[in-house]
Coordinates of C-alpha atoms in Angstrom, one line a residue:
X1 CA 143.4 50.2 90.8
X2 CA 140.4 49.8 88.5
X3 CA 137.6 52.3 89.1
X4 CA 135.3 50.9 91.7
X5 CA 131.6 50.6 90.8
X6 CA 129.3 52.8 92.7
X7 CA 127.9 50.6 95.4
X8 CA 124.1 50.5 95.8
X9 CA 122.8 52.5 98.7
X10 CA 120.6 50.8 101.3
X11 CA 118.5 52.5 104.0
X12 CA 118.2 50.1 107.0
X13 CA 115.2 52.0 108.1
X14 CA 113.3 50.5 105.2
X15 CA 113.6 47.0 106.7
X16 CA 112.5 45.5 110.0
X17 CA 114.7 43.2 112.0
X18 CA 114.2 41.9 115.5
X19 CA 116.9 41.4 118.1
X20 CA 116.8 37.7 117.6
X21 CA 117.2 37.9 113.9
X22 CA 120.0 40.4 114.2
X23 CA 122.0 38.3 116.6
X24 CA 121.4 35.2 114.5
X25 CA 122.8 36.9 111.4
X26 CA 125.8 38.2 113.5
X27 CA 126.4 34.7 114.9
X28 CA 126.2 33.1 111.5
X29 CA 128.7 35.5 110.0
X30 CA 131.1 35.2 112.9
X31 CA 130.9 31.4 112.6
X32 CA 131.9 31.7 108.9
X33 CA 134.8 34.1 109.6
X34 CA 136.3 32.3 112.6
X35 CA 136.0 28.9 110.9
X36 CA 137.9 30.1 107.8
X37 CA 140.6 31.7 110.0
X38 CA 141.0 28.4 111.7
X39 CA 141.1 26.6 108.3
X40 CA 144.1 28.8 107.3
X41 CA 145.9 27.9 110.5
X42 CA 145.3 24.2 110.0
X43 CA 146.2 24.3 106.4
X44 CA 149.6 25.9 107.1
X45 CA 150.1 23.4 109.9
X46 CA 149.7 20.6 107.3
X47 CA 146.4 19.3 108.6
X48 CA 144.6 19.9 105.2
X49 CA 145.7 19.1 101.7
X50 CA 144.9 20.2 98.2
X51 CA 143.4 23.6 97.3
X52 CA 141.5 25.4 100.0
X53 CA 139.5 28.5 99.1
X54 CA 138.4 30.8 101.9
X55 CA 135.3 33.0 102.2
X56 CA 136.6 35.8 104.4
X57 CA 134.9 39.1 103.6
X58 CA 131.9 37.6 101.7
X59 CA 129.9 36.4 104.8
X60 CA 127.1 38.9 104.3
X61 CA 126.1 37.4 101.0
X62 CA 125.8 33.8 102.4
X63 CA 124.1 34.8 105.7
X64 CA 121.8 37.3 104.0
X65 CA 120.5 34.8 101.5
X66 CA 120.5 31.5 103.4
X67 CA 119.1 32.9 106.6
X68 CA 116.2 34.2 104.5
X69 CA 115.3 30.7 103.6
X70 CA 114.0 27.6 105.5
X71 CA 117.0 25.8 106.9
X72 CA 116.9 22.0 106.2
X73 CA 114.1 22.4 103.7
X74 CA 115.2 24.8 101.0
X75 CA 118.2 23.9 98.8
X76 CA 121.6 25.5 98.7
X77 CA 124.1 24.9 95.9
X78 CA 127.6 26.1 96.3
X79 CA 131.0 26.5 94.6
X80 CA 134.6 25.5 95.5
X81 CA 134.4 28.3 98.1
X82 CA 131.8 26.3 100.0
X83 CA 132.7 25.9 103.7
X84 CA 130.7 28.9 104.9
X85 CA 127.7 28.0 102.6
X86 CA 127.7 24.6 104.4
X87 CA 127.8 26.2 107.8
X88 CA 124.9 28.6 107.0
X89 CA 122.9 25.7 105.6
X90 CA 123.2 24.0 109.0
X91 CA 125.9 21.5 108.5
X92 CA 127.7 21.2 112.0
X93 CA 131.1 22.9 112.1
X94 CA 132.7 19.6 113.4
X95 CA 131.5 17.8 110.2
X96 CA 132.8 20.5 107.9
X97 CA 136.1 20.6 109.7
X98 CA 136.4 16.8 109.7
X99 CA 135.7 16.8 105.9
X100 CA 138.6 19.3 105.5
X101 CA 140.8 16.9 107.5
X102 CA 139.7 14.0 105.2
X103 CA 138.1 12.1 108.0
X104 CA 135.3 9.5 107.9
X105 CA 133.1 11.7 110.1
X106 CA 133.1 14.5 107.5
X107 CA 129.9 15.6 105.8
X108 CA 131.1 13.9 102.6
X109 CA 132.7 11.0 104.6
X110 CA 136.2 12.3 103.9
X111 CA 135.8 11.8 100.2
X112 CA 135.2 15.4 99.1
X113 CA 137.5 17.6 101.0
X114 CA 137.5 21.4 100.8
X115 CA 135.7 21.8 97.4
X116 CA 133.0 19.1 97.7
X117 CA 131.0 19.6 100.8
X118 CA 127.6 17.8 100.6
X119 CA 124.8 17.1 103.0
X120 CA 121.5 15.6 101.9
X121 CA 120.1 16.1 105.4
X122 CA 120.8 19.8 105.2
X123 CA 119.7 20.2 101.5
X124 CA 123.3 21.2 100.6
X125 CA 123.6 20.2 97.0
X126 CA 127.4 20.3 97.0
X127 CA 130.4 22.3 96.3
X128 CA 131.8 22.1 92.8
X129 CA 135.4 22.4 91.7
X130 CA 134.6 23.5 88.1
X131 CA 133.4 27.0 87.5
X132 CA 129.7 27.2 86.9
X133 CA 129.3 23.4 87.4
X134 CA 126.7 23.8 90.2
X135 CA 124.3 26.2 88.2
X136 CA 122.5 23.4 86.2
X137 CA 122.5 21.2 89.3
X138 CA 120.6 23.8 91.2
X139 CA 118.2 24.2 88.3
X140 CA 117.5 20.5 88.5
X141 CA 116.6 20.8 92.2
X142 CA 114.3 23.7 91.5
X143 CA 112.7 21.8 88.6
X144 CA 111.9 18.8 90.8
X145 CA 110.2 21.0 93.3
X146 CA 108.0 22.6 90.6
X147 CA 107.3 19.1 89.1
X148 CA 106.3 17.6 92.4
X149 CA 103.9 20.5 93.1
X150 CA 102.4 21.0 89.6
X151 CA 102.4 17.5 88.2
X152 CA 102.4 15.2 91.2
X153 CA 100.1 17.5 93.2
X154 CA 102.3 17.8 96.3
X155 CA 101.1 20.9 98.0
X156 CA 104.1 20.9 100.3
X157 CA 106.5 21.2 97.4
X158 CA 107.2 24.9 97.6
X159 CA 111.0 24.8 98.3
X160 CA 113.3 27.4 96.9
X161 CA 116.8 26.8 95.7
X162 CA 119.7 29.3 96.2
X163 CA 122.5 28.9 93.6
X164 CA 125.8 30.7 94.5
X165 CA 128.5 31.3 92.0
X166 CA 131.2 33.9 91.2
X167 CA 131.6 36.6 88.7
X168 CA 133.8 34.4 86.5
X169 CA 131.0 31.8 86.1
X170 CA 128.7 34.5 84.5
X171 CA 130.9 34.2 81.4
X172 CA 130.3 30.4 81.1
X173 CA 127.8 28.7 78.9
X174 CA 126.0 27.0 81.8
X175 CA 125.0 30.4 83.1
X176 CA 123.2 31.5 80.0
X177 CA 121.6 28.2 79.2
X178 CA 120.4 27.6 82.7
X179 CA 119.0 31.1 83.2
X180 CA 117.1 30.8 80.0
X181 CA 115.5 27.5 81.1
X182 CA 114.8 28.8 84.6
X183 CA 113.0 31.8 83.2
X184 CA 111.0 29.8 80.6
X185 CA 109.8 27.3 83.2
X186 CA 109.5 29.9 86.1
X187 CA 111.6 27.8 88.4
X188 CA 111.7 28.6 92.1
X189 CA 115.4 29.5 92.1
X190 CA 117.6 32.4 93.1
X191 CA 120.9 32.9 91.2
X192 CA 123.3 34.7 93.5
X193 CA 126.5 36.1 91.8
X194 CA 129.1 36.7 94.4
X195 CA 131.0 39.3 92.5
X196 CA 134.3 39.7 94.4
X197 CA 136.0 41.4 91.4
X198 CA 138.5 38.7 90.7
X199 CA 138.3 35.3 88.9
X200 CA 141.5 33.9 90.3
X201 CA 143.9 36.5 89.0
X202 CA 141.7 38.0 86.2
X203 CA 140.0 41.3 87.0
X204 CA 136.2 41.1 86.3
X205 CA 136.3 44.3 84.3
X206 CA 138.8 42.8 81.8
X207 CA 136.9 39.5 81.4
X208 CA 133.4 40.6 80.4
X209 CA 131.9 43.0 78.0
X210 CA 129.1 43.9 80.4
X211 CA 130.5 44.1 84.0
X212 CA 127.1 44.7 85.5
X213 CA 126.0 41.1 85.7
X214 CA 122.5 41.8 87.1
X215 CA 121.6 43.6 83.9
X216 CA 121.9 40.3 82.0
X217 CA 118.7 39.1 83.7
X218 CA 116.7 41.4 81.4
X219 CA 117.4 39.3 78.3
X220 CA 115.7 36.4 80.0
X221 CA 112.8 38.5 81.1
X222 CA 114.0 37.8 84.7
X223 CA 114.2 40.1 87.7
X224 CA 117.8 41.3 88.2
X225 CA 119.0 43.1 91.3
X226 CA 122.3 44.7 92.3
X227 CA 123.1 44.8 96.0
X228 CA 125.8 45.8 98.4
X229 CA 127.3 42.4 99.3
X230 CA 129.1 43.9 102.3
X231 CA 125.8 44.8 104.0
X232 CA 124.0 41.8 105.3
X233 CA 120.8 43.7 105.9
X234 CA 120.7 44.9 102.3
X235 CA 121.3 41.3 101.0
X236 CA 118.7 40.0 103.4
X237 CA 116.1 42.5 102.0
X238 CA 116.6 41.6 98.4
X239 CA 116.8 37.8 99.2
X240 CA 113.5 37.9 101.1
X241 CA 111.8 39.5 98.1
X242 CA 113.4 36.9 95.8
X243 CA 112.4 34.0 98.0
X244 CA 108.8 35.3 98.2
X245 CA 108.7 35.6 94.4
X246 CA 110.0 32.1 93.9
X247 CA 107.8 30.5 96.5
X248 CA 104.7 32.2 94.9
X249 CA 105.5 30.6 91.6
X250 CA 106.7 33.9 90.0
X251 CA 110.0 32.5 88.8
X252 CA 113.7 33.2 89.3
X253 CA 115.8 36.2 90.4
X254 CA 119.3 37.1 89.5
X255 CA 121.1 38.8 92.4
X256 CA 124.5 40.4 91.9
X257 CA 126.1 41.0 95.3
X258 CA 129.2 43.3 95.1
X259 CA 131.6 41.8 97.6
X260 CA 135.3 41.1 98.2
X261 CA 137.4 38.3 99.5
X262 CA 139.9 39.4 102.1
X263 CA 142.4 36.7 101.3
X264 CA 143.9 35.4 98.0
X265 CA 142.0 33.1 95.6
X266 CA 143.2 30.1 97.6
X267 CA 145.6 29.5 100.4
X268 CA 148.2 28.8 97.7
X269 CA 147.8 32.2 96.2
X270 CA 150.4 34.9 97.3
X271 CA 147.7 37.5 96.4
X272 CA 150.1 39.8 94.6
X273 CA 147.7 40.8 91.8
X274 CA 145.4 43.1 93.8
X275 CA 146.5 46.6 94.8
X276 CA 147.0 47.7 98.4
X277 CA 144.5 50.6 97.7
X278 CA 141.8 48.2 96.5
X279 CA 142.2 45.9 99.5
X280 CA 142.1 48.8 102.0
X281 CA 138.9 50.2 100.3
X282 CA 137.2 46.9 100.9
X283 CA 138.7 46.0 104.2
X284 CA 137.2 49.2 105.6
X285 CA 133.8 47.8 104.7
X286 CA 134.0 44.6 106.8
X287 CA 130.4 43.2 106.9
X288 CA 130.7 41.8 110.4
X289 CA 131.9 45.1 111.9
X290 CA 129.2 46.9 110.0
X291 CA 126.4 44.7 111.5
X292 CA 127.8 44.8 115.0
X293 CA 127.9 48.6 114.8
X294 CA 124.3 48.6 113.6
X295 CA 123.1 46.3 116.4
X296 CA 124.7 48.5 119.0
X297 CA 123.4 51.7 117.5
X298 CA 119.8 50.4 117.4
X299 CA 120.0 49.0 120.9
X300 CA 119.4 45.5 119.5
X301 CA 122.5 44.2 121.4
X302 CA 125.1 45.4 123.8
X303 CA 128.9 44.9 123.9
X304 CA 128.5 42.0 126.3
X305 CA 126.2 40.1 124.0
X306 CA 128.4 40.7 121.0
X307 CA 131.5 39.4 122.9
X308 CA 129.5 36.4 124.3
X309 CA 128.7 35.3 120.7
X310 CA 132.4 35.7 119.7
X311 CA 133.4 33.5 122.6
X312 CA 130.7 31.0 121.9
X313 CA 131.7 30.6 118.3
X314 CA 135.4 30.3 119.2
X315 CA 134.5 27.4 121.5
X316 CA 132.5 25.8 118.6
X317 CA 135.6 26.1 116.3
X318 CA 138.0 24.7 118.9
X319 CA 135.7 21.8 119.5
X320 CA 135.4 21.2 115.7
X321 CA 139.2 20.9 115.4
X322 CA 139.4 18.4 118.3
X323 CA 136.6 16.4 116.8
X324 CA 138.4 16.4 113.4
X325 CA 141.7 15.5 114.8
X326 CA 140.3 12.6 116.9
X327 CA 138.1 11.2 114.1
X328 CA 139.1 8.1 112.2
X329 CA 140.5 8.0 108.7
X330 CA 138.1 6.4 106.1
X331 CA 138.5 2.6 106.0
X332 CA 140.3 1.5 102.8
X333 CA 137.8 -1.3 102.5
X334 CA 135.2 1.3 101.6
X335 CA 137.1 2.9 98.8
X336 CA 134.5 2.0 96.2
X337 CA 131.5 2.9 98.3
X338 CA 129.3 5.9 97.4
X339 CA 130.4 5.9 93.8
X340 CA 126.9 4.9 92.9
X341 CA 123.6 5.4 94.8
X342 CA 123.1 2.7 97.5
X343 CA 121.1 1.9 100.6
X344 CA 122.7 2.3 104.0

């Protein structure tokens, strides 16, 4: 087991959260976890095909960032591990599940599958199969917001873009080129590195000469922040600051969230590379259990409310599966549709 980095400490007393906000965060994370658990079940039952990459364990990063933004107005750009980003952005669970089933009712009309979730309505810019592919796309979205506001005079153009990617992407050229442009142009974008320690089977510490990714922000004269990615309140606090900076025209932020995936790289991965000790270290830091304990300790929720949310989300997941199973396959006559932009 490679020596673990010292996780940043966070004092929840330094932030304010209402009961409504706390329960919304909890519900969002539970939705992501139970959805992914159901995906695994459906995949092994032969309902899904291709590669499926699950997000279990990383929910605090997605919820902490996306729930600090304006749903349906701000932009979210994802990776091939995109189901939960889509859910947090507001894409209905039934549409995400239908997409995984390859059905016409899916958010990408059955054409994208697991790695290519997209929803213009919910400002989800897509999932991307290639590592770091979404980083320049996210910068493009941030640039058009800045252009509309400063050149076209649209005072309502103050949207922020959140760009998620993994630690492996921080070694790719797109990362360095895009951060440089974003800093030069002070784009309203937040770069969120979900450092789960492993790029498929390659340990992060073996793949980069500077494992502390957030420090790379300094060479671009950009704010860089390290955060405990297993603590949704900690992520939320740094995300709120980054969103405020971006919306005020003060430029981008690079957030490195130290997190961990509870399953293998994909459902085809036997997960034999990671040690038992490493897994146990991170399993004990489950972000959903941590938030539930905090809500109970602070009297922001009781056991009944927590269990009610669990039951509610399970019903949502069950309904999503029924919807996906009963939805039609894409019509072969529409094979060439949506290749190019078109009116509907």
